[in-house]
Coordinates of C-alpha atoms and ligand atoms in Angstrom, one line a residue:
M1 CA -19.8 -14.3 11.3
S2 CA -17.6 -11.7 10.2
A3 CA -14.9 -9.9 12.2
R4 CA -16.9 -7.2 11.5
E5 CA -19.9 -8.4 13.6
Q6 CA -17.6 -9.4 16.4
D7 CA -16.1 -6.0 16.2
L8 CA -19.5 -4.7 17.0
P9 CA -20.0 -4.2 21.1
Q10 CA -22.7 -5.9 22.1
A11 CA -24.8 -3.1 23.8
E12 CA -24.7 -1.2 21.0
A13 CA -25.5 -3.6 18.4
A14 CA -28.3 -4.5 20.7
A15 CA -29.4 -0.7 20.9
A16 CA -29.1 -0.7 17.2
K17 CA -31.2 -3.4 16.2
P18 CA -34.7 -2.1 16.2
S19 CA -33.3 0.9 13.8
G20 CA -32.0 -2.1 11.9
A21 CA -28.9 0.6 11.3
P22 CA -26.0 -0.7 13.4
G23 CA -22.5 0.8 14.1
A24 CA -21.6 3.3 11.3
A25 CA -24.2 2.7 9.2
S26 CA -26.3 5.5 11.1
G27 CA -23.6 8.1 10.1
A28 CA -23.6 7.3 6.2
A29 CA -26.4 9.8 6.0
W30 CA -24.7 12.8 7.6
R31 CA -23.0 15.2 6.3
P32 CA -19.1 15.1 6.2
A33 CA -18.4 17.2 9.3
T34 CA -21.1 15.6 11.2
R35 CA -19.9 12.1 10.4
L36 CA -16.2 13.5 12.0
V37 CA -17.6 14.6 14.7
R38 CA -20.0 11.5 15.7
G39 CA -19.8 8.8 13.6
G40 CA -18.7 5.7 15.2
L41 CA -19.5 7.3 18.6
R42 CA -20.0 4.3 21.0
R43 CA -21.2 5.6 24.4
S44 CA -20.3 3.6 27.6
E45 CA -23.2 3.5 30.3
F46 CA -21.9 6.8 32.3
G47 CA -23.3 9.2 28.7
E48 CA -19.7 10.4 28.3
T49 CA -20.3 13.4 25.9
A50 CA -16.8 12.7 24.3
E51 CA -15.2 9.7 23.0
A52 CA -14.4 7.4 26.1
L53 CA -10.8 6.4 25.9
F54 CA -11.5 2.1 26.4
L55 CA -7.4 1.1 27.3
T56 CA -7.8 -2.1 27.9
S57 CA -5.9 -5.4 26.2
G58 CA -8.5 -7.3 27.2
F59 CA -12.5 -8.1 27.8
R60 CA -14.3 -10.2 30.2
Y61 CA -17.2 -12.4 29.8
D62 CA -20.2 -12.2 31.7
S63 CA -20.0 -16.2 31.9
A64 CA -17.7 -19.3 30.5
E65 CA -21.3 -20.2 28.5
A66 CA -20.8 -16.4 26.8
A67 CA -16.8 -16.8 26.5
E68 CA -17.5 -19.9 24.8
A69 CA -20.6 -17.7 22.4
R70 CA -18.0 -14.8 21.5
F71 CA -15.2 -17.8 20.7
K72 CA -17.4 -19.4 18.7
G73 CA -18.6 -16.7 16.5
E74 CA -22.4 -16.8 17.7
A75 CA -22.7 -13.4 20.4
E76 CA -21.2 -9.9 19.1
G77 CA -18.2 -8.2 21.5
F78 CA -14.9 -7.9 21.7
V79 CA -12.2 -10.4 22.1
Y80 CA -9.0 -9.0 22.5
S81 CA -7.3 -5.9 21.5
R82 CA -5.2 -7.3 19.0
F83 CA -8.5 -7.9 17.0
G84 CA -10.6 -5.1 18.1
N85 CA -11.0 -2.4 20.7
P86 CA -13.8 -0.2 21.0
T87 CA -11.8 2.9 20.8
V88 CA -10.2 1.7 17.7
R89 CA -13.3 0.9 16.0
T90 CA -14.4 4.0 16.7
F91 CA -11.5 6.1 14.8
E92 CA -12.2 3.1 12.1
E93 CA -15.5 4.0 11.8
R94 CA -14.7 7.5 12.0
L95 CA -12.3 7.6 9.0
A96 CA -14.3 4.8 7.0
L97 CA -17.1 7.4 6.8
L98 CA -14.9 9.9 5.6
E99 CA -13.0 8.3 2.8
G100 CA -17.1 6.7 1.8
A101 CA -15.5 3.4 2.1
E102 CA -17.1 -0.1 3.4
D103 CA -14.7 -0.6 6.2
A104 CA -11.3 0.8 7.5
R105 CA -8.5 -1.4 10.1
A106 CA -6.5 0.9 12.0
T107 CA -2.7 0.4 12.2
A108 CA 0.1 1.4 14.6
S109 CA 1.7 3.3 11.6
G110 CA 2.0 4.3 8.5
M111 CA 4.2 2.1 7.6
A112 CA 2.6 -0.8 9.0
A113 CA -0.8 -0.1 6.9
V114 CA 1.3 -0.3 3.6
N115 CA 2.9 -3.4 5.4
A116 CA -0.4 -4.9 5.7
A117 CA -2.5 -3.8 2.9
L118 CA 0.6 -5.4 0.4
M119 CA 1.3 -8.3 2.6
C120 CA -2.4 -9.6 3.7
Q121 CA -2.8 -10.2 -0.4
L122 CA 0.6 -11.3 -2.0
K123 CA 2.5 -14.6 -2.4
A124 CA 5.6 -15.5 -4.1
G125 CA 5.2 -15.7 -7.6
D126 CA 3.2 -12.7 -7.6
R127 CA 3.9 -9.6 -9.9
V128 CA 3.6 -5.8 -8.3
V129 CA 3.7 -2.5 -10.7
A130 CA 4.9 0.5 -8.4
A131 CA 5.7 4.3 -9.1
R132 CA 9.0 5.2 -8.6
A133 CA 8.6 7.9 -6.6
L134 CA 7.2 6.6 -3.1
F135 CA 8.0 7.7 0.5
G136 CA 11.2 6.1 1.4
S137 CA 9.9 3.0 3.6
C138 CA 7.8 2.4 1.1
R139 CA 10.2 1.7 -1.8
Y140 CA 12.1 -0.5 0.6
I141 CA 9.2 -2.7 1.1
I142 CA 8.7 -2.9 -2.8
E143 CA 12.3 -2.8 -3.7
E144 CA 13.7 -4.8 -1.0
I145 CA 11.0 -7.0 1.0
L146 CA 9.1 -8.1 -1.7
P147 CA 11.7 -9.6 -4.0
R148 CA 12.9 -11.9 -1.1
F149 CA 9.6 -13.2 -0.4
G150 CA 9.6 -14.1 -4.5
V151 CA 7.6 -11.1 -5.1
T152 CA 8.7 -9.8 -8.4
A153 CA 8.3 -5.6 -8.5
V154 CA 8.2 -3.7 -11.1
L155 CA 9.2 0.5 -10.7
V156 CA 8.1 3.4 -13.0
D157 CA 7.6 6.4 -13.3
G158 CA 4.4 7.4 -11.7
A159 CA 3.2 10.5 -14.2
D160 CA 3.9 8.9 -17.4
L161 CA 0.8 6.6 -18.4
D162 CA 2.9 5.1 -21.2
Q163 CA 5.2 3.9 -18.5
W164 CA 2.2 2.1 -16.6
R165 CA 0.5 0.8 -19.7
D166 CA 3.5 -1.1 -20.5
A167 CA 4.5 -2.1 -17.2
L168 CA 0.8 -3.6 -17.4
A169 CA 0.6 -5.0 -20.2
E170 CA 1.5 -8.4 -18.4
P171 CA -0.7 -10.2 -16.0
T172 CA -0.2 -8.0 -12.4
N173 CA -1.5 -8.6 -9.5
L174 CA -0.7 -5.6 -7.5
V175 CA -0.3 -1.8 -8.0
F176 CA 1.2 0.6 -5.9
F177 CA 1.5 4.7 -5.5
E178 CA 1.5 7.3 -3.6
T179 CA -0.2 11.1 -5.2
P180 CA 0.9 13.1 -5.6
A181 CA 4.4 11.5 -4.5
N182 CA 6.6 12.5 -1.6
P183 CA 8.4 15.5 -2.0
T184 CA 8.4 15.5 -6.0
L185 CA 4.8 16.5 -5.7
D186 CA 4.7 14.3 -8.9
L187 CA 1.0 13.1 -10.1
V188 CA -0.5 9.6 -10.9
D189 CA -3.8 9.5 -13.1
I190 CA -6.0 7.5 -10.7
A191 CA -8.7 6.4 -12.7
A192 CA -6.6 5.5 -15.8
V193 CA -4.1 3.6 -14.0
C194 CA -7.2 1.6 -12.1
D195 CA -8.4 0.8 -15.4
L196 CA -5.2 -0.5 -16.7
A197 CA -4.8 -2.3 -13.7
H198 CA -7.5 -3.7 -13.5
A199 CA -7.6 -5.0 -17.2
A200 CA -4.1 -6.5 -16.3
G201 CA -5.8 -8.3 -13.3
A202 CA -4.3 -6.1 -10.2
R203 CA -6.0 -4.7 -7.3
V204 CA -5.0 -0.9 -7.1
V205 CA -3.3 0.5 -3.4
V206 CA -2.9 4.6 -3.2
D207 CA -1.1 6.0 -0.6
N208 CA -3.4 9.0 -0.2
V209 CA -1.3 10.6 2.7
F210 CA -0.1 14.2 1.2
A211 CA -3.6 14.9 -0.7
T212 CA -6.0 13.6 2.6
P213 CA -9.4 12.2 2.2
I214 CA -10.7 16.2 2.2
L215 CA -8.8 16.2 -1.4
Q216 CA -8.8 13.5 -2.7
R217 CA -10.6 10.2 -2.7
P218 CA -9.4 7.3 -4.5
L219 CA -12.1 4.6 -3.9
E220 CA -14.2 6.7 -5.7
L221 CA -11.8 6.5 -8.9
G222 CA -11.7 3.2 -8.9
A223 CA -9.1 2.7 -6.8
D224 CA -9.9 -0.9 -4.3
I225 CA -7.8 -0.2 -0.9
T226 CA -6.8 3.7 0.5
V227 CA -3.8 3.3 3.2
Y228 CA -3.2 6.1 5.5
S229 CA 0.0 7.5 7.3
A230 CA -2.7 9.1 10.1
T231 CA 0.6 10.0 11.7
K232 CA 0.4 13.3 9.1
H233 CA -2.9 15.8 8.8
I234 CA -5.1 13.3 10.6
D235 CA -3.6 13.6 13.8
G236 CA -2.2 16.8 12.6
Q237 CA -0.3 18.1 16.1
G238 CA 2.4 15.7 15.9
R239 CA 1.4 13.7 19.0
C240 CA 1.1 10.3 18.1
L241 CA 1.4 7.4 15.3
G242 CA -1.1 5.3 13.2
G243 CA -1.7 4.0 10.3
A244 CA -5.0 3.0 8.5
V245 CA -6.5 0.7 5.8
L246 CA -9.7 1.5 3.4
G247 CA -11.4 -1.2 1.1
D248 CA -14.6 -3.2 0.6
H249 CA -16.3 -5.6 3.6
A250 CA -14.9 -8.2 0.8
F251 CA -11.2 -7.0 1.2
I252 CA -11.1 -5.7 4.7
N253 CA -12.6 -8.8 6.4
D254 CA -11.0 -11.9 4.7
V255 CA -7.9 -10.8 3.4
L256 CA -6.7 -7.7 5.7
T257 CA -7.9 -8.8 9.3
P258 CA -7.1 -12.0 9.2
Y259 CA -3.3 -11.3 8.2
M260 CA -3.5 -8.1 11.1
R261 CA -5.7 -10.3 13.7
H262 CA -2.1 -13.0 13.7
T263 CA 0.7 -10.6 12.6
G264 CA -0.1 -7.9 15.1
P265 CA 0.5 -3.9 13.4
S266 CA -2.6 -3.1 15.9
M267 CA -3.1 0.0 16.8
S268 CA -2.9 1.1 20.6
P269 CA -6.4 2.7 21.8
F270 CA -4.3 5.5 23.4
N271 CA -3.5 6.4 19.7
A272 CA -7.2 6.1 18.4
W273 CA -8.6 7.8 20.7
V274 CA -6.2 11.2 20.0
L275 CA -6.4 10.4 16.1
Q276 CA -10.4 10.5 16.5
K277 CA -10.5 13.7 18.2
G278 CA -8.3 15.0 15.1
L279 CA -10.3 13.6 12.7
E280 CA -13.6 16.0 13.9
T281 CA -11.2 18.8 13.6
L282 CA -9.2 17.8 10.2
P283 CA -11.8 19.6 7.8
L284 CA -11.2 22.6 9.5
R285 CA -7.2 22.9 9.8
F286 CA -6.9 21.6 6.7
R287 CA -8.9 24.5 5.0
Q288 CA -6.2 26.5 6.7
H289 CA -2.7 24.6 6.1
C290 CA -4.0 24.8 2.4
E291 CA -4.8 28.4 2.0
S292 CA -1.7 29.4 3.7
G293 CA 0.4 26.7 1.4
H294 CA -1.2 28.6 -1.4
R295 CA 0.2 32.1 0.1
V296 CA 3.4 30.3 0.6
A297 CA 3.7 28.9 -2.5
H298 CA 3.3 31.8 -4.1
W299 CA 5.0 34.3 -2.1
L300 CA 8.3 31.9 -2.8
R301 CA 8.0 32.0 -6.5
A302 CA 7.9 35.5 -6.8
D303 CA 10.9 35.9 -4.9
P304 CA 14.4 36.1 -6.8
R305 CA 16.4 34.1 -4.3
V306 CA 14.2 31.3 -4.8
G307 CA 14.5 28.7 -7.9
R308 CA 12.0 26.1 -8.8
V309 CA 8.6 25.8 -6.7
I310 CA 6.8 23.3 -7.1
Y311 CA 3.1 23.3 -6.0
P312 CA -0.1 21.2 -7.5
G313 CA -2.2 25.0 -7.3
F314 CA -0.5 26.5 -9.3
A315 CA -2.3 27.3 -12.8
D316 CA 1.0 26.3 -14.4
F317 CA 1.3 23.5 -12.7
P318 CA 2.5 20.5 -15.2
Q319 CA -0.1 18.5 -14.1
A320 CA -2.8 21.3 -13.6
E321 CA -5.6 19.6 -15.6
L322 CA -4.8 16.3 -13.7
V323 CA -5.1 18.1 -10.3
G324 CA -8.5 19.8 -11.3
R325 CA -9.8 16.2 -12.2
Q326 CA -8.9 14.6 -9.3
M327 CA -8.3 17.0 -6.1
S328 CA -10.5 19.7 -4.7
G329 CA -8.5 22.5 -3.2
S330 CA -6.4 25.0 -4.1
G331 CA -3.1 22.5 -4.0
G332 CA -2.8 21.3 0.0
P333 CA -0.4 21.8 2.4
I334 CA 2.9 21.1 1.4
V335 CA 5.4 22.8 -0.9
S336 CA 8.8 21.5 -2.2
F337 CA 11.3 23.9 -4.1
E338 CA 14.7 24.8 -4.7
L339 CA 16.7 27.7 -4.3
A340 CA 17.9 29.8 -7.5
E341 CA 21.9 29.5 -5.3
E342 CA 22.4 25.9 -5.9
G343 CA 23.4 22.9 -4.1
K344 CA 23.9 21.7 -0.2
A345 CA 26.1 24.3 0.9
R346 CA 23.4 26.9 -0.2
V347 CA 20.3 25.4 1.2
F348 CA 22.1 24.2 4.2
R349 CA 22.5 27.6 5.2
F350 CA 18.7 28.7 4.2
L351 CA 17.6 25.6 6.6
N352 CA 20.1 26.2 9.3
G353 CA 18.7 30.4 9.4
L354 CA 15.3 29.2 10.3
R355 CA 14.2 30.6 13.1
L356 CA 10.1 29.4 13.6
V357 CA 10.1 26.9 10.6
D358 CA 11.5 23.6 12.3
I359 CA 13.8 21.1 10.1
S360 CA 12.5 17.6 10.6
N361 CA 11.8 15.0 8.5
N362 CA 7.6 14.8 9.6
L363 CA 5.0 16.5 7.7
G364 CA 1.3 16.9 8.4
D365 CA 1.9 18.9 12.1
S366 CA 0.1 22.3 12.9
K367 CA 4.0 23.6 13.1
S368 CA 5.6 23.9 9.9
L369 CA 8.3 21.3 9.4
I370 CA 11.0 21.4 6.3
T371 CA 13.5 18.6 5.3
H372 CA 15.8 18.2 3.1
P373 CA 15.1 14.7 1.4
A374 CA 18.6 14.3 -0.5
T375 CA 20.0 14.1 3.0
T376 CA 17.3 12.7 5.2
T377 CA 14.0 10.6 4.0
H378 CA 15.7 9.7 0.6
Q379 CA 19.8 9.4 0.9
R380 CA 19.4 6.1 1.3
L381 CA 19.1 6.1 -2.5
P382 CA 21.7 6.0 -5.1
P383 CA 22.2 9.5 -6.6
Q384 CA 21.0 8.6 -10.0
E385 CA 17.9 7.5 -8.6
R386 CA 17.0 10.7 -6.8
A387 CA 17.7 12.4 -10.1
L388 CA 15.1 10.4 -11.7
M389 CA 12.8 11.3 -9.2
G390 CA 13.4 14.7 -9.5
I391 CA 14.8 15.3 -6.2
S392 CA 18.5 17.2 -6.1
D393 CA 20.7 18.3 -3.6
G394 CA 19.0 21.7 -3.6
L395 CA 15.4 20.2 -3.1
V396 CA 13.4 20.6 0.2
R397 CA 10.1 19.8 1.3
L398 CA 7.7 22.4 3.0
S399 CA 4.7 20.8 5.3
V400 CA 3.0 24.5 5.8
G401 CA 1.5 25.0 9.5
L402 CA -0.7 26.7 11.5
E403 CA 1.3 29.1 12.4
D404 CA -0.2 32.9 11.0
V405 CA 1.4 33.2 7.1
E406 CA 2.9 36.4 8.0
D407 CA 5.8 34.4 10.5
L408 CA 6.4 32.4 8.5
L409 CA 6.6 34.9 5.7
E410 CA 9.1 36.7 8.0
D411 CA 11.3 33.7 9.0
L412 CA 11.3 32.1 5.2
D413 CA 12.5 35.5 4.1
R414 CA 15.1 36.1 6.9
A415 CA 16.6 33.0 6.0
L416 CA 17.1 33.1 2.4
A417 CA 19.1 36.4 3.6
A418 CA 20.8 34.0 5.2
Ligands
LIG1 C1 5.1 8.7 6.7 C2 4.1 8.4 5.6 C3 4.2 7.3 5.4 C4 4.7 6.5 6.4 O1 3.8 6.7 7.5 P1 3.9 6.4 9.5 O2 2.9 7.0 10.2 O3 5.7 7.2 9.5 O4 4.7 4.9 9.6 C5 4.0 6.6 4.3 N1 3.4 7.4 2.5 C6 3.7 8.8 2.7 C7 3.4 9.5 1.6 C8 4.3 9.1 3.7 O5 4.3 10.6 4.0

C-alpha cells in the first residue's frame, strides 16, 4: 500500500468507494475557486461546516488486529501525525488541486520544504546547479550544507540562459531556482531551463514563493517539483510558518515521504488548519495585493526622490516578454527599489520615517512590510556577492499589503520627505 492510500482516513475512503473517487480526486473537476474552498474536505461524524482541527499526535485502533492491519498496510487510515494527519492532509490536497500537482506534502516551514525536497533525492557525488539569486537560507543549503555531504554545487546567473547552458553541459542531478527571485525580482525562463536540465539528466525544483500558484505554475512549464513557503501569501496574515513540496506520485510517495517520515519536518495540524483556511481566500487577497503592488510601483517610479524601481509589471521591465510567457497578472505584490540619493544612511532615514509600513524581513502579509536586504536577509553574503546579485546598499524590498493603497502612498510620501 502506498503512503497516499495509508493517509486516506477510513471513513472517507469507504464513503468514496461507490463513486470510485477517493480524496482529492473528487475536486479535480471543480474550477479553481471551488477547489480552494472545498478541496480535500473531510467531515467528521458531527457534520461541521468548517474544516475540523484534528490536533492529535496519534490515532487509536478498534482492536489489536486493526492496528496490525494498518501497520502492515492492509487497512487504510492514519497512524501517527509525523506520517500524516487529517487536517494536514486537507491542506496538502487543497494545495495540490490549486497547483495541478498529483500530490503534496506539507512541512513545518518553507525552509523545511526546500531542505526535504533537496536532501531526499541527493547523495554524495551528485551535482547541483542553482541560480545565484536565492532566498538567503536556500543559498546556505546549496553553498554550505550540500558540499559537506559531498554534493557539488554550481551557481549561475539565473536570468542568463548561456550560463545555464554551460553549467548543464555536464551530467547533473538537480537544478534549483526561484523566480521571480528575492529580492531583485529577476526571472528564470522555467521552460528553457527545464529543457536544459532534463537533457543533463537533472530534476528541476522551483521555489515558487514570490509568484504563488495564482500567478505561476512551474509544473505546467516543465518543472518536476514545486516548493513553497506557506508562511508568505498562502497564510497571508502573518500567523504561522509552513511549507509544501509538490510533485508526481512517484516522487512524493517513494522519494519524499520516506525521508519526511523518518526525519520529521512535518507540519503541525494547527498550522495546517490556519493555512488551509488561508487557501480559501488566496485568490481574492492576492488580486488586491497585486492591484495595490502595481499602483505603488508606478507611483514610486514617478517620484523624483526614488531611483531605480524593479517591478515585473512594468512594460519596460527587462524580462517583460518572459513575464508575459510564464506569469499571469500584472506584476505581483512585491516592489524593490532604491532611492535617488544612494547609500545606507539615506535609506535608513526613509525606513525610520515610515509610520504605517512595518520594517520586517517577512513578506506576504496583509500588513505592508519593508526590508533592507543588504543588512538583514542577505547580510551574510560578502559585498561582492551582493553586488553580483544586484543588491546595493540602498535597495529595499516592499511587500505591499492589504491596507488602503492611498494610506500606503501617503506613508511612503511622508517617509521620502524624511
Ligand atoms: C520565506 C522564503 C523561504 C523560507 O520560508 P520559511 O517559511 O520562512 O521557512 C524560502 N524561499 C523563499 C523565496 C522565501 O521567500
